[in-house]
Amino acid sequence: QALRSASCHSRSLEKGQGRVSKRHTAAMEDVQNQLEGGLKALKGFKIEQGPGLLRFIAICAGLASFVCSVYLMTGISSAVYHPVMYILYVYICLFAFTTMLFEAKQEWFEKSGSLKMLGDYQEKLIKHCEFLTLMGGRGLFYIFQATLWLTFADTLSEFLEIGAACALGFVGILHLFAHWGIMPTNIVQRMIAKAEQLSGADINQNGVVGE
């Protein structure tokens, strides 16, 4: 009787261990699936950028557009008498800021804690406006900004608007050339190295983990 009791107790322990093992295995598979999904998302998190000179020109064009829009917004009378134009200045200012954000070195947002907010803003744009990660998409975006500036240039005397439009249009055309393969491009992958260090996997398949 004691042997039967011990045997029943042993079988119940084995069943309990089996249930725990199954739950543990299911939990591990769930975590692994989530990790793989996160790694896939990080692998697609990349920005196509041109050579350093092109990025510098694009940042200068974006800065010129930003300064011009801020300068024109300082006139309070335009907000009162021309509210629609004033709203367009705000849009252009935001677009110019986005231009500089995508042409800047992406390492700045990864290494600097003070720029984390900008990095979060850029991540949202990448998620919802994926065309900004491509040279061709940003080229069309810059040309669109140039056409917005041209809507304010009624006469040749409005040199600020014309200058900003020409700079952005020129940079946009160069980006389209890069998209068509006329100019070299670099793939800037953000956060890949950090993910590789955590997972130990070669996500970008460059033969080195963590770079």
PDB file of C-alpha atoms in Angstrom:
ATOM      1  CA  GLN A   1       0.000   0.000   0.000  1.00  0.00           C
ATOM      2  CA  ALA A   2       2.867   2.316   0.833  1.00  0.00           C
ATOM      3  CA  LEU A   3       4.444   1.459  -2.511  1.00  0.00           C
ATOM      4  CA  ARG A   4       1.205   2.241  -4.363  1.00  0.00           C
ATOM      5  CA  SER A   5       0.942   5.556  -2.508  1.00  0.00           C
ATOM      6  CA  ALA A   6       4.537   6.412  -3.382  1.00  0.00           C
ATOM      7  CA  SER A   7       3.957   5.419  -6.992  1.00  0.00           C
ATOM      8  CA  CYS A   8       0.796   7.588  -7.241  1.00  0.00           C
ATOM      9  CA  HIS A   9       2.660  10.468  -5.645  1.00  0.00           C
ATOM     10  CA  SER A  10       5.508  10.040  -8.148  1.00  0.00           C
ATOM     11  CA  ARG A  11       3.101  10.005 -11.105  1.00  0.00           C
ATOM     12  CA  SER A  12       1.345  13.139  -9.839  1.00  0.00           C
ATOM     13  CA  LEU A  13       4.710  14.863  -9.505  1.00  0.00           C
ATOM     14  CA  GLU A  14       5.618  13.883 -13.051  1.00  0.00           C
ATOM     15  CA  LYS A  15       2.307  15.219 -14.364  1.00  0.00           C
ATOM     16  CA  GLY A  16       2.782  18.462 -12.470  1.00  0.00           C
ATOM     17  CA  GLN A  17       6.308  18.832 -13.780  1.00  0.00           C
ATOM     18  CA  GLY A  18       5.049  18.099 -17.282  1.00  0.00           C
ATOM     19  CA  ARG A  19       2.427  20.854 -17.050  1.00  0.00           C
ATOM     20  CA  VAL A  20       4.988  23.298 -15.664  1.00  0.00           C
ATOM     21  CA  SER A  21       7.423  22.325 -18.433  1.00  0.00           C
ATOM     22  CA  LYS A  22       4.765  22.890 -21.113  1.00  0.00           C
ATOM     23  CA  ARG A  23       3.837  26.280 -19.680  1.00  0.00           C
ATOM     24  CA  HIS A  24       7.516  27.209 -19.459  1.00  0.00           C
ATOM     25  CA  THR A  25       8.097  26.108 -23.066  1.00  0.00           C
ATOM     26  CA  ALA A  26       5.063  28.061 -24.281  1.00  0.00           C
ATOM     27  CA  ALA A  27       6.233  31.168 -22.415  1.00  0.00           C
ATOM     28  CA  MET A  28       9.723  30.855 -23.882  1.00  0.00           C
ATOM     29  CA  GLU A  29       8.297  30.478 -27.398  1.00  0.00           C
ATOM     30  CA  ASP A  30       6.118  33.551 -26.860  1.00  0.00           C
ATOM     31  CA  VAL A  31       9.123  35.609 -25.710  1.00  0.00           C
ATOM     32  CA  GLN A  32      11.184  34.337 -28.652  1.00  0.00           C
ATOM     33  CA  ASN A  33       8.431  35.284 -31.121  1.00  0.00           C
ATOM     34  CA  GLN A  34       8.203  38.767 -29.617  1.00  0.00           C
ATOM     35  CA  LEU A  35      11.979  39.153 -29.784  1.00  0.00           C
ATOM     36  CA  GLU A  36      12.069  38.041 -33.424  1.00  0.00           C
ATOM     37  CA  GLY A  37       9.283  40.479 -34.268  1.00  0.00           C
ATOM     38  CA  GLY A  38      11.188  43.284 -32.553  1.00  0.00           C
ATOM     39  CA  LEU A  39      14.391  42.421 -34.405  1.00  0.00           C
ATOM     40  CA  LYS A  40      12.530  42.398 -37.725  1.00  0.00           C
ATOM     41  CA  ALA A  41      11.139  45.835 -36.932  1.00  0.00           C
ATOM     42  CA  LEU A  42      14.613  47.117 -36.075  1.00  0.00           C
ATOM     43  CA  LYS A  43      16.041  45.612 -39.250  1.00  0.00           C
ATOM     44  CA  GLY A  44      13.617  47.697 -41.308  1.00  0.00           C
ATOM     45  CA  PHE A  45      14.460  50.801 -39.299  1.00  0.00           C
ATOM     46  CA  LYS A  46      16.951  52.385 -41.678  1.00  0.00           C
ATOM     47  CA  ILE A  47      17.475  55.700 -43.437  1.00  0.00           C
ATOM     48  CA  GLU A  48      18.962  56.108 -46.889  1.00  0.00           C
ATOM     49  CA  GLN A  49      21.404  59.019 -46.977  1.00  0.00           C
ATOM     50  CA  GLY A  50      23.672  60.537 -49.603  1.00  0.00           C
ATOM     51  CA  PRO A  51      27.337  61.482 -49.360  1.00  0.00           C
ATOM     52  CA  GLY A  52      28.511  64.013 -46.783  1.00  0.00           C
ATOM     53  CA  LEU A  53      28.552  66.990 -49.155  1.00  0.00           C
ATOM     54  CA  LEU A  54      24.977  66.377 -50.272  1.00  0.00           C
ATOM     55  CA  ARG A  55      23.822  66.073 -46.664  1.00  0.00           C
ATOM     56  CA  PHE A  56      25.593  69.307 -45.797  1.00  0.00           C
ATOM     57  CA  ILE A  57      23.920  71.144 -48.692  1.00  0.00           C
ATOM     58  CA  ALA A  58      20.538  69.711 -47.686  1.00  0.00           C
ATOM     59  CA  ILE A  59      21.012  70.811 -44.064  1.00  0.00           C
ATOM     60  CA  CYS A  60      21.971  74.316 -45.240  1.00  0.00           C
ATOM     61  CA  ALA A  61      18.878  74.460 -47.472  1.00  0.00           C
ATOM     62  CA  GLY A  62      16.688  73.274 -44.612  1.00  0.00           C
ATOM     63  CA  LEU A  63      18.266  75.787 -42.247  1.00  0.00           C
ATOM     64  CA  ALA A  64      17.712  78.611 -44.747  1.00  0.00           C
ATOM     65  CA  SER A  65      14.066  77.600 -45.121  1.00  0.00           C
ATOM     66  CA  PHE A  66      13.686  77.369 -41.340  1.00  0.00           C
ATOM     67  CA  VAL A  67      15.219  80.811 -40.715  1.00  0.00           C
ATOM     68  CA  CYS A  68      13.144  82.426 -43.484  1.00  0.00           C
ATOM     69  CA  SER A  69       9.911  80.956 -42.169  1.00  0.00           C
ATOM     70  CA  VAL A  70      10.678  82.039 -38.592  1.00  0.00           C
ATOM     71  CA  TYR A  71      11.582  85.525 -39.813  1.00  0.00           C
ATOM     72  CA  LEU A  72       8.316  85.842 -41.728  1.00  0.00           C
ATOM     73  CA  MET A  73       6.354  84.573 -38.734  1.00  0.00           C
ATOM     74  CA  THR A  74       7.699  87.384 -36.559  1.00  0.00           C
ATOM     75  CA  GLY A  75       5.316  89.772 -38.322  1.00  0.00           C
ATOM     76  CA  ILE A  76       2.232  89.602 -36.102  1.00  0.00           C
ATOM     77  CA  SER A  77       0.202  91.538 -38.660  1.00  0.00           C
ATOM     78  CA  SER A  78       0.435  88.628 -41.103  1.00  0.00           C
ATOM     79  CA  ALA A  79      -1.168  86.341 -38.520  1.00  0.00           C
ATOM     80  CA  VAL A  80      -4.067  88.778 -38.201  1.00  0.00           C
ATOM     81  CA  TYR A  81      -4.625  89.820 -41.814  1.00  0.00           C
ATOM     82  CA  HIS A  82      -3.326  86.656 -43.564  1.00  0.00           C
ATOM     83  CA  PRO A  83      -3.906  83.737 -41.171  1.00  0.00           C
ATOM     84  CA  VAL A  84      -3.766  81.114 -43.924  1.00  0.00           C
ATOM     85  CA  MET A  85      -0.335  82.297 -45.037  1.00  0.00           C
ATOM     86  CA  TYR A  86       0.815  82.349 -41.426  1.00  0.00           C
ATOM     87  CA  ILE A  87      -0.292  78.714 -40.994  1.00  0.00           C
ATOM     88  CA  LEU A  88       1.656  77.816 -44.149  1.00  0.00           C
ATOM     89  CA  TYR A  89       4.755  79.440 -42.634  1.00  0.00           C
ATOM     90  CA  VAL A  90       4.320  77.177 -39.604  1.00  0.00           C
ATOM     91  CA  TYR A  91       4.057  74.137 -41.870  1.00  0.00           C
ATOM     92  CA  ILE A  92       7.157  75.147 -43.817  1.00  0.00           C
ATOM     93  CA  CYS A  93       9.046  75.699 -40.565  1.00  0.00           C
ATOM     94  CA  LEU A  94       8.155  72.179 -39.422  1.00  0.00           C
ATOM     95  CA  PHE A  95       9.068  70.722 -42.821  1.00  0.00           C
ATOM     96  CA  ALA A  96      12.435  72.499 -42.771  1.00  0.00           C
ATOM     97  CA  PHE A  97      13.154  71.158 -39.304  1.00  0.00           C
ATOM     98  CA  THR A  98      12.298  67.649 -40.530  1.00  0.00           C
ATOM     99  CA  THR A  99      14.659  68.151 -43.471  1.00  0.00           C
ATOM    100  CA  MET A 100      17.585  68.881 -41.167  1.00  0.00           C
ATOM    101  CA  LEU A 101      16.611  66.003 -38.883  1.00  0.00           C
ATOM    102  CA  PHE A 102      16.788  63.351 -41.621  1.00  0.00           C
ATOM    103  CA  GLU A 103      20.006  64.685 -43.146  1.00  0.00           C
ATOM    104  CA  ALA A 104      21.895  64.907 -39.851  1.00  0.00           C
ATOM    105  CA  LYS A 105      24.157  62.142 -38.557  1.00  0.00           C
ATOM    106  CA  GLN A 106      21.936  59.523 -36.959  1.00  0.00           C
ATOM    107  CA  GLU A 107      24.603  58.694 -34.351  1.00  0.00           C
ATOM    108  CA  TRP A 108      23.861  62.021 -32.668  1.00  0.00           C
ATOM    109  CA  PHE A 109      20.387  60.853 -31.665  1.00  0.00           C
ATOM    110  CA  GLU A 110      21.656  57.496 -30.395  1.00  0.00           C
ATOM    111  CA  LYS A 111      24.555  58.753 -28.277  1.00  0.00           C
ATOM    112  CA  SER A 112      23.128  62.007 -26.887  1.00  0.00           C
ATOM    113  CA  GLY A 113      20.457  61.708 -24.230  1.00  0.00           C
ATOM    114  CA  SER A 114      19.435  65.346 -24.702  1.00  0.00           C
ATOM    115  CA  LEU A 115      18.465  64.600 -28.326  1.00  0.00           C
ATOM    116  CA  LYS A 116      16.313  61.601 -27.443  1.00  0.00           C
ATOM    117  CA  MET A 117      13.122  63.609 -27.963  1.00  0.00           C
ATOM    118  CA  LEU A 118      14.209  64.407 -31.518  1.00  0.00           C
ATOM    119  CA  GLY A 119      15.001  60.748 -32.086  1.00  0.00           C
ATOM    120  CA  ASP A 120      11.527  59.767 -30.866  1.00  0.00           C
ATOM    121  CA  TYR A 121       9.966  62.303 -33.239  1.00  0.00           C
ATOM    122  CA  GLN A 122      12.002  60.900 -36.112  1.00  0.00           C
ATOM    123  CA  GLU A 123      11.000  57.332 -35.250  1.00  0.00           C
ATOM    124  CA  LYS A 124       7.318  58.297 -35.466  1.00  0.00           C
ATOM    125  CA  LEU A 125       7.914  59.891 -38.857  1.00  0.00           C
ATOM    126  CA  ILE A 126       9.710  56.766 -40.062  1.00  0.00           C
ATOM    127  CA  LYS A 127       6.812  54.629 -38.889  1.00  0.00           C
ATOM    128  CA  HIS A 128       4.043  56.737 -40.443  1.00  0.00           C
ATOM    129  CA  CYS A 129       5.898  58.512 -43.297  1.00  0.00           C
ATOM    130  CA  GLU A 130       8.215  55.795 -44.564  1.00  0.00           C
ATOM    131  CA  PHE A 131       8.959  57.665 -47.803  1.00  0.00           C
ATOM    132  CA  LEU A 132      11.199  60.018 -45.790  1.00  0.00           C
ATOM    133  CA  THR A 133      13.697  57.173 -45.320  1.00  0.00           C
ATOM    134  CA  LEU A 134      14.323  56.998 -49.087  1.00  0.00           C
ATOM    135  CA  MET A 135      16.411  59.397 -51.146  1.00  0.00           C
ATOM    136  CA  GLY A 136      13.715  59.632 -53.800  1.00  0.00           C
ATOM    137  CA  GLY A 137      10.964  60.223 -51.254  1.00  0.00           C
ATOM    138  CA  ARG A 138      12.856  63.032 -49.547  1.00  0.00           C
ATOM    139  CA  GLY A 139      13.771  64.493 -52.931  1.00  0.00           C
ATOM    140  CA  LEU A 140      10.086  64.865 -53.795  1.00  0.00           C
ATOM    141  CA  PHE A 141       9.471  66.218 -50.282  1.00  0.00           C
ATOM    142  CA  TYR A 142      12.120  68.920 -50.779  1.00  0.00           C
ATOM    143  CA  ILE A 143      10.731  69.863 -54.185  1.00  0.00           C
ATOM    144  CA  PHE A 144       7.281  70.118 -52.592  1.00  0.00           C
ATOM    145  CA  GLN A 145       8.702  72.550 -50.025  1.00  0.00           C
ATOM    146  CA  ALA A 146      10.233  74.572 -52.865  1.00  0.00           C
ATOM    147  CA  THR A 147       6.839  74.885 -54.567  1.00  0.00           C
ATOM    148  CA  LEU A 148       5.340  76.105 -51.286  1.00  0.00           C
ATOM    149  CA  TRP A 149       7.913  78.891 -51.152  1.00  0.00           C
ATOM    150  CA  LEU A 150       7.218  79.809 -54.769  1.00  0.00           C
ATOM    151  CA  THR A 151       3.548  80.419 -53.914  1.00  0.00           C
ATOM    152  CA  PHE A 152       4.691  83.375 -51.785  1.00  0.00           C
ATOM    153  CA  ALA A 153       7.005  84.813 -54.459  1.00  0.00           C
ATOM    154  CA  ASP A 154       4.711  87.179 -56.336  1.00  0.00           C
ATOM    155  CA  THR A 155       7.581  89.368 -57.538  1.00  0.00           C
ATOM    156  CA  LEU A 156      11.331  89.011 -58.030  1.00  0.00           C
ATOM    157  CA  SER A 157      11.889  91.391 -55.106  1.00  0.00           C
ATOM    158  CA  GLU A 158      10.908  88.631 -52.652  1.00  0.00           C
ATOM    159  CA  PHE A 159      14.395  87.165 -52.696  1.00  0.00           C
ATOM    160  CA  LEU A 160      14.019  85.261 -49.411  1.00  0.00           C
ATOM    161  CA  GLU A 161      11.222  83.114 -50.768  1.00  0.00           C
ATOM    162  CA  ILE A 162      12.919  82.637 -54.137  1.00  0.00           C
ATOM    163  CA  GLY A 163      16.256  81.770 -52.522  1.00  0.00           C
ATOM    164  CA  ALA A 164      14.697  79.181 -50.203  1.00  0.00           C
ATOM    165  CA  ALA A 165      12.744  77.685 -53.109  1.00  0.00           C
ATOM    166  CA  CYS A 166      15.840  77.416 -55.316  1.00  0.00           C
ATOM    167  CA  ALA A 167      17.931  75.836 -52.556  1.00  0.00           C
ATOM    168  CA  LEU A 168      15.320  73.221 -51.692  1.00  0.00           C
ATOM    169  CA  GLY A 169      14.520  72.513 -55.332  1.00  0.00           C
ATOM    170  CA  PHE A 170      18.210  72.024 -56.144  1.00  0.00           C
ATOM    171  CA  VAL A 171      18.688  69.642 -53.202  1.00  0.00           C
ATOM    172  CA  GLY A 172      15.518  67.777 -54.153  1.00  0.00           C
ATOM    173  CA  ILE A 173      16.774  67.214 -57.694  1.00  0.00           C
ATOM    174  CA  LEU A 174      20.125  65.943 -56.373  1.00  0.00           C
ATOM    175  CA  HIS A 175      18.287  63.479 -54.136  1.00  0.00           C
ATOM    176  CA  LEU A 176      16.306  62.212 -57.102  1.00  0.00           C
ATOM    177  CA  PHE A 177      19.579  61.710 -58.991  1.00  0.00           C
ATOM    178  CA  ALA A 178      20.862  59.678 -56.048  1.00  0.00           C
ATOM    179  CA  HIS A 179      17.666  57.656 -56.039  1.00  0.00           C
ATOM    180  CA  TRP A 180      18.182  56.824 -59.715  1.00  0.00           C
ATOM    181  CA  GLY A 181      21.751  55.717 -59.043  1.00  0.00           C
ATOM    182  CA  ILE A 182      23.479  58.764 -60.527  1.00  0.00           C
ATOM    183  CA  MET A 183      24.932  59.652 -57.115  1.00  0.00           C
ATOM    184  CA  PRO A 184      26.145  57.255 -54.381  1.00  0.00           C
ATOM    185  CA  THR A 185      24.032  56.572 -51.317  1.00  0.00           C
ATOM    186  CA  ASN A 186      24.699  55.183 -47.900  1.00  0.00           C
ATOM    187  CA  ILE A 187      22.311  53.112 -45.832  1.00  0.00           C
ATOM    188  CA  VAL A 188      22.271  54.432 -42.308  1.00  0.00           C
ATOM    189  CA  GLN A 189      20.829  51.860 -39.952  1.00  0.00           C
ATOM    190  CA  ARG A 190      19.835  53.216 -36.580  1.00  0.00           C
ATOM    191  CA  MET A 191      19.772  51.132 -33.441  1.00  0.00           C
ATOM    192  CA  ILE A 192      20.924  48.005 -35.269  1.00  0.00           C
ATOM    193  CA  ALA A 193      24.231  47.730 -33.421  1.00  0.00           C
ATOM    194  CA  LYS A 194      22.519  48.001 -30.042  1.00  0.00           C
ATOM    195  CA  ALA A 195      20.010  45.311 -31.002  1.00  0.00           C
ATOM    196  CA  GLU A 196      22.820  43.045 -32.214  1.00  0.00           C
ATOM    197  CA  GLN A 197      24.649  43.436 -28.914  1.00  0.00           C
ATOM    198  CA  LEU A 198      21.528  42.467 -26.994  1.00  0.00           C
ATOM    199  CA  SER A 199      20.554  39.527 -29.180  1.00  0.00           C
ATOM    200  CA  GLY A 200      23.979  38.332 -30.307  1.00  0.00           C
ATOM    201  CA  ALA A 201      22.615  37.995 -33.862  1.00  0.00           C
ATOM    202  CA  ASP A 202      23.994  39.536 -37.050  1.00  0.00           C
ATOM    203  CA  ILE A 203      20.812  41.454 -37.975  1.00  0.00           C
ATOM    204  CA  ASN A 204      22.195  43.566 -40.834  1.00  0.00           C
ATOM    205  CA  GLN A 205      24.223  40.578 -42.113  1.00  0.00           C
ATOM    206  CA  ASN A 206      27.494  42.464 -42.406  1.00  0.00           C
ATOM    207  CA  GLY A 207      29.495  39.648 -40.841  1.00  0.00           C
ATOM    208  CA  VAL A 208      30.081  41.525 -37.590  1.00  0.00           C
ATOM    209  CA  VAL A 209      27.830  41.558 -34.525  1.00  0.00           C
ATOM    210  CA  GLY A 210      27.410  44.953 -32.886  1.00  0.00           C
ATOM    211  CA  GLU A 211      28.439  47.156 -35.822  1.00  0.00           C
TER     212      GLU A 211
END
